[in-house]
Coordinates of C-alpha atoms in Angstrom, one line a residue:
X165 CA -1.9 -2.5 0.0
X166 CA -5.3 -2.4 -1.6
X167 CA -4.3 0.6 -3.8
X168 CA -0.9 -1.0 -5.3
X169 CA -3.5 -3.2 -6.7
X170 CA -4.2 -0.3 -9.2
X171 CA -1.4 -1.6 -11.1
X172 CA -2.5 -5.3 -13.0
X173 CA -6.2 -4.9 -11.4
X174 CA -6.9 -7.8 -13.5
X175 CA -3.9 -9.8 -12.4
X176 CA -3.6 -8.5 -9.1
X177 CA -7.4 -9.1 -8.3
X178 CA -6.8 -12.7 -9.8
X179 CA -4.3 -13.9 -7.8
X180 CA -5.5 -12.3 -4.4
X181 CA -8.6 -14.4 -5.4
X182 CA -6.5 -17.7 -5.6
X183 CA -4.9 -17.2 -2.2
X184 CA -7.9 -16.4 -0.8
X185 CA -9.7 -19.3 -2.4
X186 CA -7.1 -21.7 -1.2
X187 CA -6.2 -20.0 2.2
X188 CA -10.4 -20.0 3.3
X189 CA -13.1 -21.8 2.4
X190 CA -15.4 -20.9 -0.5
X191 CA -17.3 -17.6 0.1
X192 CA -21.2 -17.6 0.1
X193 CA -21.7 -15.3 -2.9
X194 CA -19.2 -14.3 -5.5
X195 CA -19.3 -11.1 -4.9
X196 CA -16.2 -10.1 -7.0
X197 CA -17.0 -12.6 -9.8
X198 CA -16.4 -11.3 -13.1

């Protein structure tokens, strides 16, 4: 799964990040912040 991510890293990455976001709380660090 992570490697079809290859394809639109940027948008891909993006809106993993949103579901993430709104599916857990807010992570400690950013660790993937741009």
């Amino acid at each position: 799964m992570g490697k079809k991510a290859k394809t639109g890293k940027g948008k891909e990455r993006a809106q993993s990040r949103k579901l993430d976001k709104a599916d857990l709380p807010p992570p400690p660090a950013p660790v993937h912040d741009e």
